[in-house]
Short mmCIF file of C-alpha atoms in Angstrom, two decimals:
data_model
loop_
_atom_site.label_atom_id
_atom_site.label_comp_id
_atom_site.label_asym_id
_atom_site.label_seq_id
_atom_site.Cartn_x
_atom_site.Cartn_y
_atom_site.Cartn_z
CA UNK A 1 11.93 5.65 -3.39
CA UNK A 2 12.95 8.57 -1.25
CA UNK A 3 14.41 11.95 -1.96
CA UNK A 4 13.19 14.87 -3.96
CA UNK A 5 13.98 13.35 -7.33
CA UNK A 6 11.03 13.16 -9.66
CA UNK A 7 9.86 9.60 -10.21
CA UNK A 8 10.25 8.18 -13.66
CA UNK A 9 7.31 8.48 -15.99
CA UNK A 10 5.72 5.54 -17.72
CA UNK A 11 6.38 5.89 -21.42
CA UNK A 12 4.14 2.97 -22.36
CA UNK A 13 1.00 4.88 -21.53
CA UNK A 14 -0.26 8.01 -23.25
CA UNK A 15 -0.64 9.55 -19.81
CA UNK A 16 2.21 10.92 -17.73
CA UNK A 17 2.25 8.61 -14.71
CA UNK A 18 4.40 9.57 -11.74
CA UNK A 19 4.56 7.60 -8.49
CA UNK A 20 6.71 8.50 -5.52
CA UNK A 21 7.05 6.97 -2.07
CA UNK A 22 8.88 9.39 0.20
CA UNK A 23 9.35 10.53 3.77
CA UNK A 24 9.33 14.22 2.75
CA UNK A 25 6.25 16.38 2.40
CA UNK A 26 4.97 17.37 -1.04
CA UNK A 27 3.78 20.60 -2.62
CA UNK A 28 0.41 20.31 -4.33
CA UNK A 29 0.81 23.38 -6.56
CA UNK A 30 4.12 22.25 -8.01
CA UNK A 31 2.78 18.73 -8.63
CA UNK A 32 -0.17 20.18 -10.59
CA UNK A 33 2.18 22.49 -12.50
CA UNK A 34 4.41 19.54 -13.44
CA UNK A 35 1.45 17.63 -14.92
CA UNK A 36 0.17 20.66 -16.85
CA UNK A 37 3.55 21.85 -18.14
CA UNK A 38 3.73 22.10 -21.91
CA UNK A 39 0.25 20.65 -22.48
CA UNK A 40 -2.83 22.38 -23.86
CA UNK A 41 -5.12 19.32 -23.87
CA UNK A 42 -5.93 19.37 -20.14
CA UNK A 43 -9.35 20.72 -19.24
CA UNK A 44 -9.61 19.38 -15.69
CA UNK A 45 -7.39 18.76 -12.69
CA UNK A 46 -8.74 16.80 -9.71
CA UNK A 47 -6.63 16.45 -6.59
CA UNK A 48 -7.11 14.50 -3.40
CA UNK A 49 -4.96 15.03 -0.34
CA UNK A 50 -5.15 12.69 2.66
CA UNK A 51 -4.05 14.21 5.97
CA UNK A 52 -3.35 12.84 9.42
CA UNK A 53 -6.31 13.40 11.82
CA UNK A 54 -5.77 13.80 15.55
CA UNK A 55 -8.80 11.58 16.34
CA UNK A 56 -10.34 14.03 18.79
CA UNK A 57 -6.98 15.07 20.24
CA UNK A 58 -5.98 11.48 21.07
CA UNK A 59 -3.08 11.12 18.64
CA UNK A 60 0.39 12.60 18.69
CA UNK A 61 1.21 11.05 15.31
CA UNK A 62 0.57 8.27 12.84
CA UNK A 63 3.47 6.08 11.81
CA UNK A 64 3.27 4.84 8.23
CA UNK A 65 5.11 1.60 7.50
CA UNK A 66 5.49 0.36 3.93
CA UNK A 67 6.95 -2.50 1.91
CA UNK A 68 9.71 -0.82 -0.08
CA UNK A 69 9.65 -1.79 -3.73
CA UNK A 70 6.20 -3.35 -3.64
CA UNK A 71 4.59 -0.11 -2.47
CA UNK A 72 5.74 1.79 -5.55
CA UNK A 73 5.01 -1.13 -7.86
CA UNK A 74 1.46 -1.61 -6.52
CA UNK A 75 0.58 2.08 -6.80
CA UNK A 76 2.09 2.31 -10.29
CA UNK A 77 -0.04 -0.65 -11.42
CA UNK A 78 -3.18 1.04 -10.04
CA UNK A 79 -2.22 4.42 -11.53
CA UNK A 80 -1.63 2.91 -14.97
CA UNK A 81 -5.01 1.17 -14.75
CA UNK A 82 -6.70 4.46 -13.78
CA UNK A 83 -4.98 6.32 -16.61
CA UNK A 84 -6.15 3.75 -19.14
CA UNK A 85 -9.67 3.30 -17.78
CA UNK A 86 -10.50 7.03 -17.63
CA UNK A 87 -8.30 8.18 -20.55
CA UNK A 88 -6.39 10.53 -18.28
CA UNK A 89 -3.70 12.84 -19.63
CA UNK A 90 -1.72 12.48 -16.43
CA UNK A 91 -1.72 11.06 -12.94
CA UNK A 92 0.59 11.65 -10.01
CA UNK A 93 0.48 9.67 -6.78
CA UNK A 94 2.69 10.43 -3.80
CA UNK A 95 2.53 8.47 -0.54
CA UNK A 96 4.60 9.38 2.50
CA UNK A 97 6.02 7.04 5.11
CA UNK A 98 7.42 7.54 8.60
CA UNK A 99 5.92 9.51 11.49
CA UNK A 100 3.33 12.06 10.42
CA UNK A 101 1.83 14.61 12.82
CA UNK A 102 -1.86 15.60 12.88
CA UNK A 103 -2.62 18.21 10.24
CA UNK A 104 0.19 17.03 7.98
CA UNK A 105 -0.07 15.40 4.56
CA UNK A 106 -0.02 11.62 4.05
CA UNK A 107 -1.03 11.04 0.44
CA UNK A 108 -1.60 13.03 -2.75
CA UNK A 109 -3.34 12.06 -5.96
CA UNK A 110 -3.55 14.39 -8.94
CA UNK A 111 -5.48 13.34 -12.03
CA UNK A 112 -5.68 15.41 -15.22
CA UNK A 113 -8.05 14.86 -18.13
CA UNK A 114 -9.75 16.74 -20.94
CA UNK A 115 -13.01 16.82 -18.92
CA UNK A 116 -13.91 16.93 -15.23
CA UNK A 117 -15.72 13.61 -14.72
CA UNK A 118 -12.73 11.59 -15.91
CA UNK A 119 -10.42 13.56 -13.61
CA UNK A 120 -12.74 13.07 -10.59
CA UNK A 121 -13.24 9.38 -11.35
CA UNK A 122 -9.55 8.76 -11.98
CA UNK A 123 -8.53 10.27 -8.66
CA UNK A 124 -11.33 8.48 -6.80
CA UNK A 125 -10.59 5.09 -8.39
CA UNK A 126 -6.90 5.41 -7.61
CA UNK A 127 -7.56 6.23 -3.95
CA UNK A 128 -10.05 3.37 -3.50
CA UNK A 129 -7.57 0.85 -4.90
CA UNK A 130 -4.57 2.39 -3.19
CA UNK A 131 -6.20 2.06 0.24
CA UNK A 132 -6.85 -1.65 -0.17
CA UNK A 133 -3.95 -2.81 -2.36
CA UNK A 134 -0.90 -0.66 -1.64
CA UNK A 135 1.26 -2.19 1.12
CA UNK A 136 1.12 0.52 3.78
CA UNK A 137 0.14 0.19 7.43
CA UNK A 138 -0.67 2.85 10.01
CA UNK A 139 0.26 2.73 13.65
CA UNK A 140 -1.19 5.22 16.11
CA UNK A 141 1.02 7.02 18.61
CA UNK A 142 -0.94 8.50 21.48
CA UNK A 143 -0.50 11.81 23.19
CA UNK A 144 1.33 11.26 26.47
CA UNK A 145 3.42 8.49 24.92
CA UNK A 146 0.99 5.59 25.47
CA UNK A 147 1.51 2.47 23.39
CA UNK A 148 -0.21 2.84 20.06
CA UNK A 149 -2.52 0.49 18.18
CA UNK A 150 -2.22 -0.61 14.58
CA UNK A 151 -5.13 0.81 12.59
CA UNK A 152 -7.53 -1.92 11.45
CA UNK A 153 -8.55 -2.26 7.83
CA UNK A 154 -12.13 -1.14 7.18
CA UNK A 155 -14.80 -3.14 5.36
CA UNK A 156 -16.04 0.19 3.99
CA UNK A 157 -12.77 0.55 2.09
CA UNK A 158 -13.32 -2.83 0.44
CA UNK A 159 -16.87 -1.79 -0.46
CA UNK A 160 -15.59 1.49 -1.92
CA UNK A 161 -13.24 -0.48 -4.15
CA UNK A 162 -15.94 -3.01 -5.12
CA UNK A 163 -18.26 -0.32 -6.50
CA UNK A 164 -15.85 0.17 -9.43
CA UNK A 165 -16.47 -3.45 -10.51
CA UNK A 166 -20.11 -2.72 -11.29
CA UNK A 167 -19.45 0.02 -13.80
CA UNK B 1 14.30 -25.09 -0.06
CA UNK B 2 15.55 -21.81 1.41
CA UNK B 3 13.27 -18.81 1.32
CA UNK B 4 13.40 -15.20 2.42
CA UNK B 5 10.28 -14.32 4.40
CA UNK B 6 9.54 -10.69 5.27
CA UNK B 7 7.04 -9.36 7.81
CA UNK B 8 5.28 -6.03 8.21
CA UNK B 9 3.22 -4.07 10.76
CA UNK B 10 1.98 -6.09 13.74
CA UNK B 11 3.23 -9.36 12.23
CA UNK B 12 6.77 -7.92 12.23
CA UNK B 13 6.34 -6.35 15.65
CA UNK B 14 5.00 -9.46 17.38
CA UNK B 15 7.64 -11.73 15.85
CA UNK B 16 10.35 -9.24 16.76
CA UNK B 17 11.94 -9.37 13.30
CA UNK B 18 11.41 -7.88 9.86
CA UNK B 19 12.73 -10.79 7.83
CA UNK B 20 14.47 -14.14 7.98
CA UNK B 21 15.86 -16.87 5.77
CA UNK B 22 13.98 -20.11 6.35
CA UNK B 23 14.65 -23.66 5.28
CA UNK B 24 11.23 -24.93 4.22
CA UNK B 25 10.18 -28.57 4.39
CA UNK B 26 9.24 -30.32 1.16
CA UNK B 27 5.53 -30.34 2.00
CA UNK B 28 5.31 -26.52 2.04
CA UNK B 29 3.92 -25.82 -1.44
CA UNK B 30 1.55 -22.86 -1.02
CA UNK B 31 1.28 -19.63 0.95
CA UNK B 32 -1.23 -21.40 3.23
CA UNK B 33 1.24 -24.24 3.82
CA UNK B 34 3.91 -21.69 4.72
CA UNK B 35 1.64 -19.98 7.25
CA UNK B 36 0.74 -23.35 8.80
CA UNK B 37 4.44 -24.25 8.95
CA UNK B 38 5.37 -20.93 10.58
CA UNK B 39 2.74 -21.53 13.26
CA UNK B 40 4.79 -24.53 14.42
CA UNK B 41 8.04 -22.60 14.93
CA UNK B 42 7.42 -21.33 18.45
CA UNK B 43 5.06 -19.50 20.76
CA UNK B 44 5.25 -16.09 19.05
CA UNK B 45 4.76 -17.67 15.64
CA UNK B 46 1.86 -19.76 16.91
CA UNK B 47 0.16 -16.62 18.28
CA UNK B 48 0.73 -14.49 15.17
CA UNK B 49 -0.41 -17.15 12.70
CA UNK B 50 -3.23 -18.65 14.80
CA UNK B 51 -5.86 -17.08 12.52
CA UNK B 52 -4.53 -17.46 8.96
CA UNK B 53 -7.47 -15.54 7.42
CA UNK B 54 -6.18 -12.23 8.82
CA UNK B 55 -2.80 -12.66 7.10
CA UNK B 56 -2.23 -11.24 3.63
CA UNK B 57 0.65 -12.35 1.44
CA UNK B 58 2.79 -11.27 -1.48
CA UNK B 59 5.04 -13.46 -3.61
CA UNK B 60 7.95 -11.49 -5.06
CA UNK B 61 6.08 -8.22 -4.42
CA UNK B 62 2.78 -9.29 -6.03
CA UNK B 63 -0.36 -9.96 -3.97
CA UNK B 64 -1.01 -13.70 -3.58
CA UNK B 65 -3.90 -15.79 -2.27
CA UNK B 66 -3.29 -18.49 0.34
CA UNK B 67 -3.79 -21.27 -2.20
CA UNK B 68 -1.14 -19.86 -4.52
CA UNK B 69 1.99 -21.97 -5.10
CA UNK B 70 5.25 -20.58 -3.79
CA UNK B 71 7.25 -22.20 -6.59
CA UNK B 72 10.67 -20.66 -7.08
CA UNK B 73 9.80 -17.40 -5.32
CA UNK B 74 12.69 -15.35 -3.93
CA UNK B 75 10.71 -13.50 -1.28
CA UNK B 76 7.40 -14.10 0.47
CA UNK B 77 5.89 -11.24 2.48
CA UNK B 78 3.29 -11.76 5.22
CA UNK B 79 1.35 -8.86 6.70
CA UNK B 80 -2.06 -7.69 7.96
CA UNK B 81 -4.61 -6.06 5.59
CA UNK B 82 -3.30 -2.76 4.28
CA UNK B 83 -4.31 0.54 5.88
CA UNK B 84 -2.55 3.20 3.82
CA UNK B 85 -4.03 6.20 2.07
#
């Protein structure tokens, strides 16, 4: 999904679940405000923002490719699971695609809950699953226009996901 | 059986196409069979699918293991491990 239209919320879950895949940047404050609007049962908001690094000045940009349709579906499945598992009041996940310059936003996760541990855990769980299960791929573009490499998947990301199995 | 196959990231780039409609032989029953079949379609295909373990798959937008049956799927996607986030 692209454009500035708010993604549809999942009415089957008690939590407000919003997932958007877009080329445009996002505004963290307004995403938090949207989750908190009209609710008095939220005691904690945890956010995670993933940005593009320049890898020691080597990169001119990262290009994010995704599988349209499946990308939103996969993240929504993970978000619904997080909402249920940690009894969140709301969760918002936004992932950008296209060319992203160093210092710019790539991904945002906002999790709200009555208490802080659930909000932290919800955001962390969502990111660990998103990194290994959402169909996105990163290609590096080097400064000076050199041919870029596709970023390799990390074993550490699989281990980060696996730690949630033990709980 | 005709099937839409879609490719992403370096799989797409090295094959020089994002998708194609393929007529699959009768003996292609699983994702693994499909990958083995693709490897016979030409030099680029052979190179891309030489190491099947590095290829991930989705059947109709759901993750699928290599031993999963293709059945009446509309779309099979083949791609490297994901690196989003």
